[in-house]
mmCIF file of C-alpha atoms and ligand atoms in Angstrom:
data_model
loop_
_atom_site.group_PDB
_atom_site.id
_atom_site.type_symbol
_atom_site.label_atom_id
_atom_site.label_comp_id
_atom_site.label_asym_id
_atom_site.label_seq_id
_atom_site.Cartn_x
_atom_site.Cartn_y
_atom_site.Cartn_z
ATOM 1 C CA MET A 1326 -8.771 -25.862 -17.074
ATOM 2 C CA GLN A 1327 -5.013 -25.195 -16.760
ATOM 3 C CA ILE A 1328 -3.652 -22.669 -14.239
ATOM 4 C CA LEU A 1329 -0.037 -21.539 -14.097
ATOM 5 C CA PHE A 1330 1.330 -20.383 -10.743
ATOM 6 C CA HIS A 1331 4.453 -18.374 -9.977
ATOM 7 C CA ALA A 1332 5.126 -16.245 -6.885
ATOM 8 C CA GLY A 1333 8.860 -15.561 -6.696
ATOM 9 C CA GLY A 1334 10.304 -16.552 -3.334
ATOM 10 C CA ILE A 1335 7.042 -18.004 -1.987
ATOM 11 C CA ASP A 1336 6.582 -21.760 -1.495
ATOM 12 C CA PRO A 1337 3.979 -22.678 -4.153
ATOM 13 C CA ALA A 1338 2.857 -25.954 -2.516
ATOM 14 C CA PRO A 1339 0.290 -24.602 -0.006
ATOM 15 C CA TRP A 1340 -1.123 -22.250 -2.652
ATOM 16 C CA ILE A 1341 -1.519 -25.009 -5.205
ATOM 17 C CA GLN A 1342 -3.113 -27.188 -2.511
ATOM 18 C CA SER A 1343 -5.604 -24.423 -1.590
ATOM 19 C CA PHE A 1344 -6.585 -23.892 -5.239
ATOM 20 C CA LYS A 1345 -7.149 -27.644 -5.599
ATOM 21 C CA SER A 1346 -9.819 -27.467 -2.905
ATOM 22 C CA THR A 1347 -11.604 -24.401 -4.325
ATOM 23 C CA LEU A 1348 -11.247 -25.342 -8.016
ATOM 24 C CA PRO A 1349 -11.196 -29.161 -8.033
ATOM 25 C CA GLN A 1350 -11.698 -29.277 -11.805
ATOM 26 C CA ALA A 1351 -8.513 -27.224 -12.452
ATOM 27 C CA GLN A 1352 -4.975 -28.499 -13.151
ATOM 28 C CA LEU A 1353 -2.461 -26.259 -11.378
ATOM 29 C CA ARG A 1354 1.248 -26.243 -12.023
ATOM 30 C CA GLU A 1355 4.160 -24.141 -10.893
ATOM 31 C CA TRP A 1356 5.656 -22.342 -13.914
ATOM 32 C CA ARG A 1357 9.290 -23.235 -14.621
ATOM 33 C CA GLU A 1358 11.743 -21.847 -17.166
ATOM 34 C CA GLY A 1359 10.887 -23.242 -20.618
ATOM 35 C CA ASP A 1360 7.241 -24.078 -19.816
ATOM 36 C CA ASP A 1361 5.266 -22.646 -22.725
ATOM 37 C CA ALA A 1362 2.480 -25.231 -22.699
ATOM 38 C CA ALA A 1363 -1.099 -23.926 -22.900
ATOM 39 C CA ALA A 1364 -2.800 -22.354 -19.880
ATOM 40 C CA ASP A 1365 -6.139 -20.649 -19.260
ATOM 41 C CA TYR A 1366 -5.127 -18.508 -16.277
ATOM 42 C CA ALA A 1367 -1.941 -17.308 -14.594
ATOM 43 C CA VAL A 1368 -1.703 -16.531 -10.868
ATOM 44 C CA VAL A 1369 1.451 -14.524 -10.205
ATOM 45 C CA TRP A 1370 3.513 -12.257 -7.999
ATOM 46 C CA LYS A 1371 6.490 -10.541 -9.634
ATOM 47 C CA PRO A 1372 6.617 -13.041 -12.532
ATOM 48 C CA PRO A 1373 9.618 -13.251 -14.872
ATOM 49 C CA ALA A 1374 8.999 -11.843 -18.361
ATOM 50 C CA ALA A 1375 9.637 -15.281 -19.893
ATOM 51 C CA MET A 1376 6.541 -16.667 -18.172
ATOM 52 C CA LEU A 1377 4.161 -14.325 -19.977
ATOM 53 C CA ARG A 1378 5.922 -13.097 -23.131
ATOM 54 C CA GLY A 1379 4.177 -14.281 -26.288
ATOM 55 C CA ARG A 1380 1.691 -16.395 -24.345
ATOM 56 C CA VAL A 1381 -1.610 -16.836 -26.193
ATOM 57 C CA GLY A 1382 -4.853 -18.260 -24.843
ATOM 58 C CA LEU A 1383 -4.800 -16.789 -21.337
ATOM 59 C CA LYS A 1384 -8.230 -15.590 -20.181
ATOM 60 C CA ALA A 1385 -6.855 -13.549 -17.238
ATOM 61 C CA ILE A 1386 -3.735 -12.907 -15.184
ATOM 62 C CA PHE A 1387 -4.292 -12.669 -11.424
ATOM 63 C CA ASN A 1388 -1.774 -10.561 -9.494
ATOM 64 C CA LEU A 1389 -1.296 -11.810 -5.918
ATOM 65 C CA GLY A 1390 -1.256 -8.289 -4.519
ATOM 66 C CA ALA A 1391 -3.147 -5.003 -4.712
ATOM 67 C CA GLY A 1392 -0.291 -3.077 -6.343
ATOM 68 C CA VAL A 1393 0.456 -3.924 -9.965
ATOM 69 C CA ASP A 1394 3.523 -1.686 -10.454
ATOM 70 C CA ALA A 1395 5.958 -4.639 -10.530
ATOM 71 C CA ILE A 1396 4.034 -6.626 -13.125
ATOM 72 C CA LEU A 1397 3.434 -3.548 -15.306
ATOM 73 C CA GLN A 1398 7.219 -3.118 -15.471
ATOM 74 C CA LEU A 1399 7.229 -6.167 -17.746
ATOM 75 C CA GLY A 1400 5.985 -3.813 -20.488
ATOM 76 C CA ASP A 1401 5.514 -5.562 -23.814
ATOM 77 C CA ALA A 1402 6.111 -8.975 -22.225
ATOM 78 C CA LEU A 1403 2.572 -8.681 -20.841
ATOM 79 C CA PRO A 1404 -0.010 -10.051 -23.300
ATOM 80 C CA PRO A 1405 -1.784 -6.778 -24.212
ATOM 81 C CA THR A 1406 -5.396 -7.950 -24.420
ATOM 82 C CA VAL A 1407 -5.457 -10.283 -21.400
ATOM 83 C CA PRO A 1408 -7.217 -8.749 -18.350
ATOM 84 C CA LEU A 1409 -4.885 -8.178 -15.400
ATOM 85 C CA VAL A 1410 -6.792 -8.602 -12.129
ATOM 86 C CA ARG A 1411 -5.514 -7.301 -8.769
ATOM 87 C CA ILE A 1412 -6.341 -8.554 -5.267
ATOM 88 C CA ASP A 1413 -9.369 -6.560 -4.269
ATOM 89 C CA ASP A 1414 -9.235 -6.261 -0.468
ATOM 90 C CA ALA A 1415 -9.446 -9.985 0.526
ATOM 91 C CA GLY A 1416 -8.596 -9.018 4.114
ATOM 92 C CA MET A 1417 -5.979 -6.379 3.214
ATOM 93 C CA ALA A 1418 -8.116 -3.335 3.982
ATOM 94 C CA ASP A 1419 -8.690 -4.344 7.627
ATOM 95 C CA GLN A 1420 -4.965 -5.002 8.101
ATOM 96 C CA MET A 1421 -4.132 -1.603 6.625
ATOM 97 C CA ALA A 1422 -6.715 0.121 8.838
ATOM 98 C CA GLU A 1423 -5.214 -1.582 11.931
ATOM 99 C CA TYR A 1424 -1.634 -0.620 11.040
ATOM 100 C CA VAL A 1425 -2.451 2.995 10.202
ATOM 101 C CA THR A 1426 -4.795 3.508 13.180
ATOM 102 C CA HIS A 1427 -2.082 2.253 15.527
ATOM 103 C CA ALA A 1428 0.455 4.717 14.105
ATOM 104 C CA VAL A 1429 -2.004 7.644 14.011
ATOM 105 C CA LEU A 1430 -3.138 7.180 17.616
ATOM 106 C CA GLY A 1431 0.465 6.810 18.759
ATOM 107 C CA TYR A 1432 1.405 10.155 17.205
ATOM 108 C CA TYR A 1433 -1.803 11.894 18.266
ATOM 109 C CA ARG A 1434 -1.387 10.754 21.912
ATOM 110 C CA ARG A 1435 2.378 11.477 21.687
ATOM 111 C CA LEU A 1436 3.153 7.918 22.789
ATOM 112 C CA ASP A 1437 6.458 7.973 20.873
ATOM 113 C CA GLU A 1438 7.604 10.943 22.964
ATOM 114 C CA HIS A 1439 6.406 9.316 26.192
ATOM 115 C CA ALA A 1440 8.218 6.102 25.274
ATOM 116 C CA ALA A 1441 11.463 8.059 24.729
ATOM 117 C CA ASN A 1442 11.046 9.750 28.146
ATOM 118 C CA ILE A 1443 10.293 6.467 29.886
ATOM 119 C CA ARG A 1444 13.460 4.926 28.395
ATOM 120 C CA GLN A 1445 15.337 7.771 30.151
ATOM 121 C CA ARG A 1446 13.370 7.033 33.408
ATOM 122 C CA GLU A 1447 11.702 10.460 33.110
ATOM 123 C CA TRP A 1448 8.165 10.922 34.470
ATOM 124 C CA ARG A 1449 7.094 13.948 32.445
ATOM 125 C CA TYR A 1450 3.824 15.568 31.409
ATOM 126 C CA ILE A 1451 3.560 16.462 27.691
ATOM 127 C CA LYS A 1452 0.855 18.833 26.488
ATOM 128 C CA PRO A 1453 -1.721 16.747 24.593
ATOM 129 C CA ASN A 1454 -2.588 17.394 20.944
ATOM 130 C CA GLN A 1455 -6.000 18.836 20.199
ATOM 131 C CA LYS A 1456 -8.121 17.055 17.605
ATOM 132 C CA GLN A 1457 -9.067 20.257 15.813
ATOM 133 C CA ASP A 1458 -5.335 20.875 15.158
ATOM 134 C CA PHE A 1459 -4.710 17.318 14.039
ATOM 135 C CA SER A 1460 -6.077 17.146 10.529
ATOM 136 C CA ILE A 1461 -5.322 13.852 8.778
ATOM 137 C CA GLY A 1462 -4.851 13.697 5.012
ATOM 138 C CA ILE A 1463 -5.149 10.414 3.110
ATOM 139 C CA MET A 1464 -3.596 10.252 -0.359
ATOM 140 C CA GLY A 1465 -5.546 7.566 -2.241
ATOM 141 C CA LEU A 1466 -9.160 6.782 -1.399
ATOM 142 C CA GLY A 1467 -9.527 3.442 -3.145
ATOM 143 C CA VAL A 1468 -10.059 0.009 -1.596
ATOM 144 C CA LEU A 1469 -7.480 0.587 1.155
ATOM 145 C CA GLY A 1470 -7.660 4.363 1.621
ATOM 146 C CA SER A 1471 -11.441 4.383 2.062
ATOM 147 C CA ARG A 1472 -11.195 1.655 4.748
ATOM 148 C CA ILE A 1473 -8.498 3.665 6.548
ATOM 149 C CA ALA A 1474 -10.807 6.698 6.396
ATOM 150 C CA SER A 1475 -13.743 4.798 7.924
ATOM 151 C CA ALA A 1476 -11.499 3.486 10.731
ATOM 152 C CA LEU A 1477 -10.165 6.964 11.565
ATOM 153 C CA ALA A 1478 -13.606 8.595 11.267
ATOM 154 C CA GLN A 1479 -14.636 6.692 14.431
ATOM 155 C CA PHE A 1480 -12.241 8.903 16.413
ATOM 156 C CA ASP A 1481 -13.644 12.164 14.983
ATOM 157 C CA PHE A 1482 -10.356 13.385 13.525
ATOM 158 C CA PRO A 1483 -10.726 16.110 10.901
ATOM 159 C CA LEU A 1484 -10.221 13.968 7.771
ATOM 160 C CA ARG A 1485 -9.387 14.930 4.222
ATOM 161 C CA GLY A 1486 -8.644 12.761 1.230
ATOM 162 C CA TRP A 1487 -6.918 13.278 -2.106
ATOM 163 C CA SER A 1488 -7.724 11.171 -5.140
ATOM 164 C CA ARG A 1489 -7.775 11.464 -8.926
ATOM 165 C CA THR A 1490 -11.563 11.868 -8.981
ATOM 166 C CA ALA A 1491 -13.679 13.526 -6.275
ATOM 167 C CA LYS A 1492 -15.221 11.271 -3.602
ATOM 168 C CA GLN A 1493 -18.109 11.407 -1.188
ATOM 169 C CA LEU A 1494 -17.106 9.519 1.940
ATOM 170 C CA PRO A 1495 -18.723 10.179 5.331
ATOM 171 C CA GLY A 1496 -16.652 12.626 7.383
ATOM 172 C CA VAL A 1497 -13.980 13.090 4.678
ATOM 173 C CA GLU A 1498 -13.346 16.379 2.883
ATOM 174 C CA SER A 1499 -12.561 15.499 -0.729
ATOM 175 C CA PHE A 1500 -9.743 17.020 -2.799
ATOM 176 C CA ALA A 1501 -9.122 15.780 -6.330
ATOM 177 C CA GLY A 1502 -6.425 16.049 -8.961
ATOM 178 C CA GLU A 1503 -3.222 18.043 -9.332
ATOM 179 C CA SER A 1504 -5.067 21.342 -9.026
ATOM 180 C CA GLN A 1505 -6.197 20.615 -5.443
ATOM 181 C CA LEU A 1506 -3.022 18.952 -4.162
ATOM 182 C CA ALA A 1507 -1.513 22.119 -2.644
ATOM 183 C CA GLU A 1508 -4.749 22.971 -0.827
ATOM 184 C CA PHE A 1509 -5.032 19.385 0.456
ATOM 185 C CA LEU A 1510 -1.471 19.411 1.828
ATOM 186 C CA LYS A 1511 -1.639 22.876 3.365
ATOM 187 C CA GLY A 1512 -3.986 21.987 6.219
ATOM 188 C CA THR A 1513 -2.657 18.477 6.831
ATOM 189 C CA ARG A 1514 -0.861 17.595 10.085
ATOM 190 C CA LEU A 1515 -0.551 13.865 9.471
ATOM 191 C CA LEU A 1516 -0.185 12.573 5.920
ATOM 192 C CA ILE A 1517 -0.940 8.974 4.934
ATOM 193 C CA CYS A 1518 0.120 7.710 1.498
ATOM 194 C CA VAL A 1519 -1.829 4.773 0.086
ATOM 195 C CA LEU A 1520 -1.581 5.612 -3.602
ATOM 196 C CA PRO A 1521 -0.710 3.156 -6.372
ATOM 197 C CA LEU A 1522 2.749 3.661 -7.868
ATOM 198 C CA THR A 1523 2.356 5.153 -11.348
ATOM 199 C CA PRO A 1524 4.348 7.683 -13.405
ATOM 200 C CA HIS A 1525 2.041 10.372 -11.906
ATOM 201 C CA THR A 1526 2.620 9.397 -8.273
ATOM 202 C CA GLN A 1527 6.301 8.406 -8.243
ATOM 203 C CA ASP A 1528 8.361 10.748 -5.984
ATOM 204 C CA ILE A 1529 5.177 12.547 -4.893
ATOM 205 C CA LEU A 1530 6.416 12.711 -1.276
ATOM 206 C CA ASN A 1531 9.287 15.132 -1.784
ATOM 207 C CA ARG A 1532 10.822 18.259 -0.273
ATOM 208 C CA GLN A 1533 8.184 20.508 -1.841
ATOM 209 C CA THR A 1534 5.082 18.501 -0.923
ATOM 210 C CA LEU A 1535 6.295 17.538 2.565
ATOM 211 C CA SER A 1536 7.317 21.151 3.289
ATOM 212 C CA ALA A 1537 3.739 22.192 2.492
ATOM 213 C CA LEU A 1538 2.425 20.203 5.476
ATOM 214 C CA ALA A 1539 1.754 21.931 8.789
ATOM 215 C CA PRO A 1540 4.847 22.384 11.035
ATOM 216 C CA GLU A 1541 5.668 19.367 13.245
ATOM 217 C CA SER A 1542 3.698 17.051 11.007
ATOM 218 C CA TYR A 1543 3.842 13.283 10.565
ATOM 219 C CA LEU A 1544 4.082 10.939 7.582
ATOM 220 C CA ILE A 1545 2.859 7.357 7.201
ATOM 221 C CA ASN A 1546 3.810 5.654 3.917
ATOM 222 C CA VAL A 1547 2.187 2.264 3.360
ATOM 223 C CA ALA A 1548 2.080 2.462 -0.443
ATOM 224 C CA ARG A 1549 5.400 2.030 -2.280
ATOM 225 C CA GLY A 1550 8.946 3.138 -1.507
ATOM 226 C CA ALA A 1551 9.265 5.003 -4.805
ATOM 227 C CA HIS A 1552 6.545 7.461 -3.722
ATOM 228 C CA LEU A 1553 9.054 8.942 -1.265
ATOM 229 C CA VAL A 1554 12.257 10.849 -1.975
ATOM 230 C CA GLU A 1555 14.004 9.405 1.064
ATOM 231 C CA GLU A 1556 16.755 12.025 1.416
ATOM 232 C CA ASP A 1557 14.123 14.802 1.392
ATOM 233 C CA LEU A 1558 12.247 13.165 4.274
ATOM 234 C CA LEU A 1559 15.459 12.696 6.249
ATOM 235 C CA ALA A 1560 16.366 16.383 5.871
ATOM 236 C CA LEU A 1561 12.880 17.490 6.952
ATOM 237 C CA VAL A 1562 12.898 15.152 9.974
ATOM 238 C CA GLN A 1563 16.311 16.447 10.982
ATOM 239 C CA SER A 1564 15.128 20.071 10.628
ATOM 240 C CA GLY A 1565 12.088 19.277 12.833
ATOM 241 C CA HIS A 1566 9.499 20.177 10.187
ATOM 242 C CA ILE A 1567 8.470 16.506 10.108
ATOM 243 C CA LYS A 1568 8.191 15.256 13.676
ATOM 244 C CA GLY A 1569 7.946 11.569 12.905
ATOM 245 C CA ALA A 1570 7.437 9.070 10.113
ATOM 246 C CA THR A 1571 6.254 5.490 9.940
ATOM 247 C CA LEU A 1572 7.416 3.738 6.792
ATOM 248 C CA ASP A 1573 6.416 0.249 5.696
ATOM 249 C CA VAL A 1574 7.882 0.479 2.181
ATOM 250 C CA PHE A 1575 11.268 1.578 0.828
ATOM 251 C CA ARG A 1576 12.956 2.296 -2.482
ATOM 252 C CA GLN A 1577 15.142 -0.726 -1.883
ATOM 253 C CA GLU A 1578 13.745 -3.685 0.046
ATOM 254 C CA PRO A 1579 15.071 -5.125 2.291
ATOM 255 C CA LEU A 1580 16.308 -1.739 3.523
ATOM 256 C CA PRO A 1581 20.125 -1.767 3.019
ATOM 257 C CA ALA A 1582 22.184 -2.210 6.193
ATOM 258 C CA ASP A 1583 23.883 1.193 5.767
ATOM 259 C CA HIS A 1584 20.652 3.147 5.118
ATOM 260 C CA PRO A 1585 20.463 6.299 7.294
ATOM 261 C CA PHE A 1586 16.842 5.539 8.300
ATOM 262 C CA TRP A 1587 18.106 2.777 10.637
ATOM 263 C CA ASN A 1588 19.827 5.403 12.789
ATOM 264 C CA GLU A 1589 16.997 7.952 12.920
ATOM 265 C CA PRO A 1590 14.791 7.249 15.974
ATOM 266 C CA ARG A 1591 12.012 9.506 14.646
ATOM 267 C CA ILE A 1592 11.549 7.149 11.672
ATOM 268 C CA VAL A 1593 9.746 3.894 12.447
ATOM 269 C CA ILE A 1594 10.533 1.091 9.998
ATOM 270 C CA THR A 1595 8.470 -2.027 9.324
ATOM 271 C CA PRO A 1596 9.349 -4.682 6.700
ATOM 272 C CA HIS A 1597 6.508 -4.243 4.139
ATOM 273 C CA MET A 1598 3.911 -5.991 6.290
ATOM 274 C CA SER A 1599 1.119 -3.453 6.753
ATOM 275 C CA ALA A 1600 -1.321 -5.427 4.564
ATOM 276 C CA MET A 1601 -0.286 -8.913 3.535
ATOM 277 C CA THR A 1602 -1.872 -11.152 0.930
ATOM 278 C CA LEU A 1603 -3.888 -13.671 2.943
ATOM 279 C CA ARG A 1604 -3.785 -17.065 1.275
ATOM 280 C CA ALA A 1605 -7.250 -18.431 2.120
ATOM 281 C CA ASP A 1606 -9.079 -15.147 1.328
ATOM 282 C CA SER A 1607 -7.113 -14.556 -1.865
ATOM 283 C CA VAL A 1608 -7.520 -18.102 -3.198
ATOM 284 C CA ARG A 1609 -11.275 -17.852 -2.518
ATOM 285 C CA GLN A 1610 -11.493 -14.484 -4.297
ATOM 286 C CA ILE A 1611 -9.496 -15.603 -7.345
ATOM 287 C CA SER A 1612 -11.391 -18.905 -7.581
ATOM 288 C CA ASN A 1613 -14.730 -17.066 -7.489
ATOM 289 C CA LYS A 1614 -13.516 -14.729 -10.230
ATOM 290 C CA ILE A 1615 -12.326 -17.624 -12.390
ATOM 291 C CA ALA A 1616 -15.764 -19.235 -12.001
ATOM 292 C CA ALA A 1617 -17.410 -15.920 -12.965
ATOM 293 C CA ILE A 1618 -15.191 -15.530 -16.056
ATOM 294 C CA GLU A 1619 -16.036 -19.110 -17.071
ATOM 295 C CA ARG A 1620 -19.741 -18.147 -16.868
ATOM 296 C CA GLY A 1621 -19.027 -15.149 -19.101
ATOM 297 C CA GLU A 1622 -19.498 -12.590 -16.302
ATOM 298 C CA ALA A 1623 -17.457 -9.439 -15.629
ATOM 299 C CA VAL A 1624 -15.239 -9.367 -12.522
ATOM 300 C CA ALA A 1625 -14.115 -6.547 -10.210
ATOM 301 C CA GLY A 1626 -10.493 -5.485 -9.805
ATOM 302 C CA VAL A 1627 -9.475 -5.450 -13.483
ATOM 303 C CA VAL A 1628 -6.559 -3.039 -13.877
ATOM 304 C CA ASP A 1629 -7.002 -0.118 -16.257
ATOM 305 C CA LEU A 1630 -3.727 -0.337 -18.205
ATOM 306 C CA ALA A 1631 -3.961 3.289 -19.332
ATOM 307 C CA ARG A 1632 -4.210 4.542 -15.695
ATOM 308 C CA GLN A 1633 -1.722 1.879 -14.524
ATOM 309 C CA TYR A 1634 -3.797 0.873 -11.470
HETATM 310 P P1 NAP B 864 -6.969 1.440 -5.478
HETATM 311 O O1 NAP B 864 -8.228 0.819 -4.972
HETATM 312 O O2 NAP B 864 -6.638 1.322 -6.927
HETATM 313 O O3 NAP B 864 -7.012 2.979 -5.075
HETATM 314 C C1 NAP B 864 -6.083 3.899 -5.538
HETATM 315 C C2 NAP B 864 -6.483 5.312 -5.105
HETATM 316 O O4 NAP B 864 -5.444 6.204 -5.512
HETATM 317 C C3 NAP B 864 -7.769 5.792 -5.788
HETATM 318 O O5 NAP B 864 -8.537 6.555 -4.893
HETATM 319 C C4 NAP B 864 -7.240 6.679 -6.928
HETATM 320 O O6 NAP B 864 -8.126 7.722 -7.314
HETATM 321 C C5 NAP B 864 -6.011 7.276 -6.270
HETATM 322 N N1 NAP B 864 -5.047 7.738 -7.276
HETATM 323 C C6 NAP B 864 -4.420 7.014 -8.234
HETATM 324 N N2 NAP B 864 -3.643 7.797 -8.996
HETATM 325 C C7 NAP B 864 -3.790 9.057 -8.520
HETATM 326 C C8 NAP B 864 -3.263 10.321 -8.884
HETATM 327 N N3 NAP B 864 -2.423 10.477 -9.921
HETATM 328 N N4 NAP B 864 -3.647 11.410 -8.175
HETATM 329 C C9 NAP B 864 -4.513 11.287 -7.140
HETATM 330 N N5 NAP B 864 -5.061 10.107 -6.731
HETATM 331 C C10 NAP B 864 -4.694 9.018 -7.419
HETATM 332 O O7 NAP B 864 -5.713 0.864 -4.690
HETATM 333 P P2 NAP B 864 -5.683 0.195 -3.235
HETATM 334 O O8 NAP B 864 -6.183 -1.186 -3.260
HETATM 335 O O9 NAP B 864 -6.311 1.127 -2.264
HETATM 336 O O10 NAP B 864 -4.089 0.089 -2.989
HETATM 337 C C11 NAP B 864 -3.259 1.224 -3.063
HETATM 338 C C12 NAP B 864 -1.795 0.811 -3.056
HETATM 339 O O11 NAP B 864 -1.401 0.345 -1.768
HETATM 340 C C13 NAP B 864 -1.427 -0.354 -3.979
HETATM 341 O O12 NAP B 864 -1.302 0.070 -5.316
HETATM 342 C C14 NAP B 864 -0.122 -0.845 -3.390
HETATM 343 O O13 NAP B 864 0.977 -0.209 -4.004
HETATM 344 C C15 NAP B 864 -0.194 -0.402 -1.931
HETATM 345 N N6 NAP B 864 -0.246 -1.579 -1.029
HETATM 346 C C16 NAP B 864 0.713 -1.707 -0.076
HETATM 347 C C17 NAP B 864 0.659 -2.778 0.790
HETATM 348 C C18 NAP B 864 1.652 -2.938 1.896
HETATM 349 O O14 NAP B 864 1.696 -3.981 2.554
HETATM 350 N N7 NAP B 864 2.463 -1.952 2.185
HETATM 351 C C19 NAP B 864 -0.368 -3.729 0.676
HETATM 352 C C20 NAP B 864 -1.311 -3.560 -0.307
HETATM 353 C C21 NAP B 864 -1.241 -2.471 -1.167
HETATM 354 P P3 NAP B 864 -9.551 7.414 -8.016
HETATM 355 O O15 NAP B 864 -10.366 6.696 -6.964
HETATM 356 O O16 NAP B 864 -10.100 8.739 -8.339
HETATM 357 O O17 NAP B 864 -9.249 6.540 -9.192
HETATM 358 C C1 GLV B 865 1.535 -5.376 -1.421
HETATM 359 O O1 GLV B 865 2.385 -4.561 -1.302
HETATM 360 C C2 GLV B 865 0.494 -5.344 -2.394
HETATM 361 O O2 GLV B 865 0.567 -4.542 -3.331
HETATM 362 O O3 GLV B 865 -0.448 -6.142 -2.261
#
């Protein structure tokens, strides 16, 4: 069995070594320009079009991340009938729940405001938030969003979720589709975006949707930078309608040195690290799926190309 590997910017050696221990029968090689020799599987992150264009004989392409927006941008360079398989949790959901819970509790307990006072050597009481006024809305209730919901449910926040299809998750009020978006946003005090980036969700965090949130609300975006119209958020933070934002993803990454977000203390920036691909877990998951495909079995995490996630 031949496996091609390419993960732009990432040292392939430890990955290839890990696959050798889980799939000892496989031959792994790093793809290089001009390599069009046969392969059964491709394991990729942000691959160049030349790696996949016109390739025949692949049984599956494994994307080394949950989001497939970058690989779908290859368009007709992607072999149309080859299943594209995303990372399906493999330790990402717990990381995302940790990151989001930390940010939510910080805003709920007003720790950002206390920290600002302490920096000024001010010992000051701030009226606490009340849970019943702190409704949390999660956009996207898939692998990651549903884990975030179960983490936050432990604290008894009023929780609501928005997805394409209606869900039944313990302690989460479900809103589905375009027709229920306005109602979902209207009662939300803290909005979390964990949607896939598709033509339907691009720019979904904009002046109109963010203005529909409760006054003095908060935003956490851990999905993709292109979900957010950045200048709209900045204006709403500066007007006070949005009290704070925690952003892990940006339209341009790394965030350019002259970006206004660097100078806005109410916007917390992290460098796209909320849920990282864990090598050991991911290699194990992909290897198990390759073994299942070889046995003629179906695998989870196959991307629906029509939905684009
Ligand atoms: P997922 O399992 O595919 O879940 C996607 C959720 O979004 C589903 O609930 C889906 O609804 C909903 N959705 C999709 N399109 C929608 C639309 N037009 N309107 C309303 N809801 C819609 O994805 P996931 O594994 O949770 O990952 C989500 C995203 O997180 C990834 O695509 C990636 O971009 C991002 N991510 C970021 C990081 C990071 O480090 N920052 C790490 C990993 C992933 P249905 O359930 O009804 O289909
Ligand atoms: C990371 O952003 C991913 O999509 O896995």
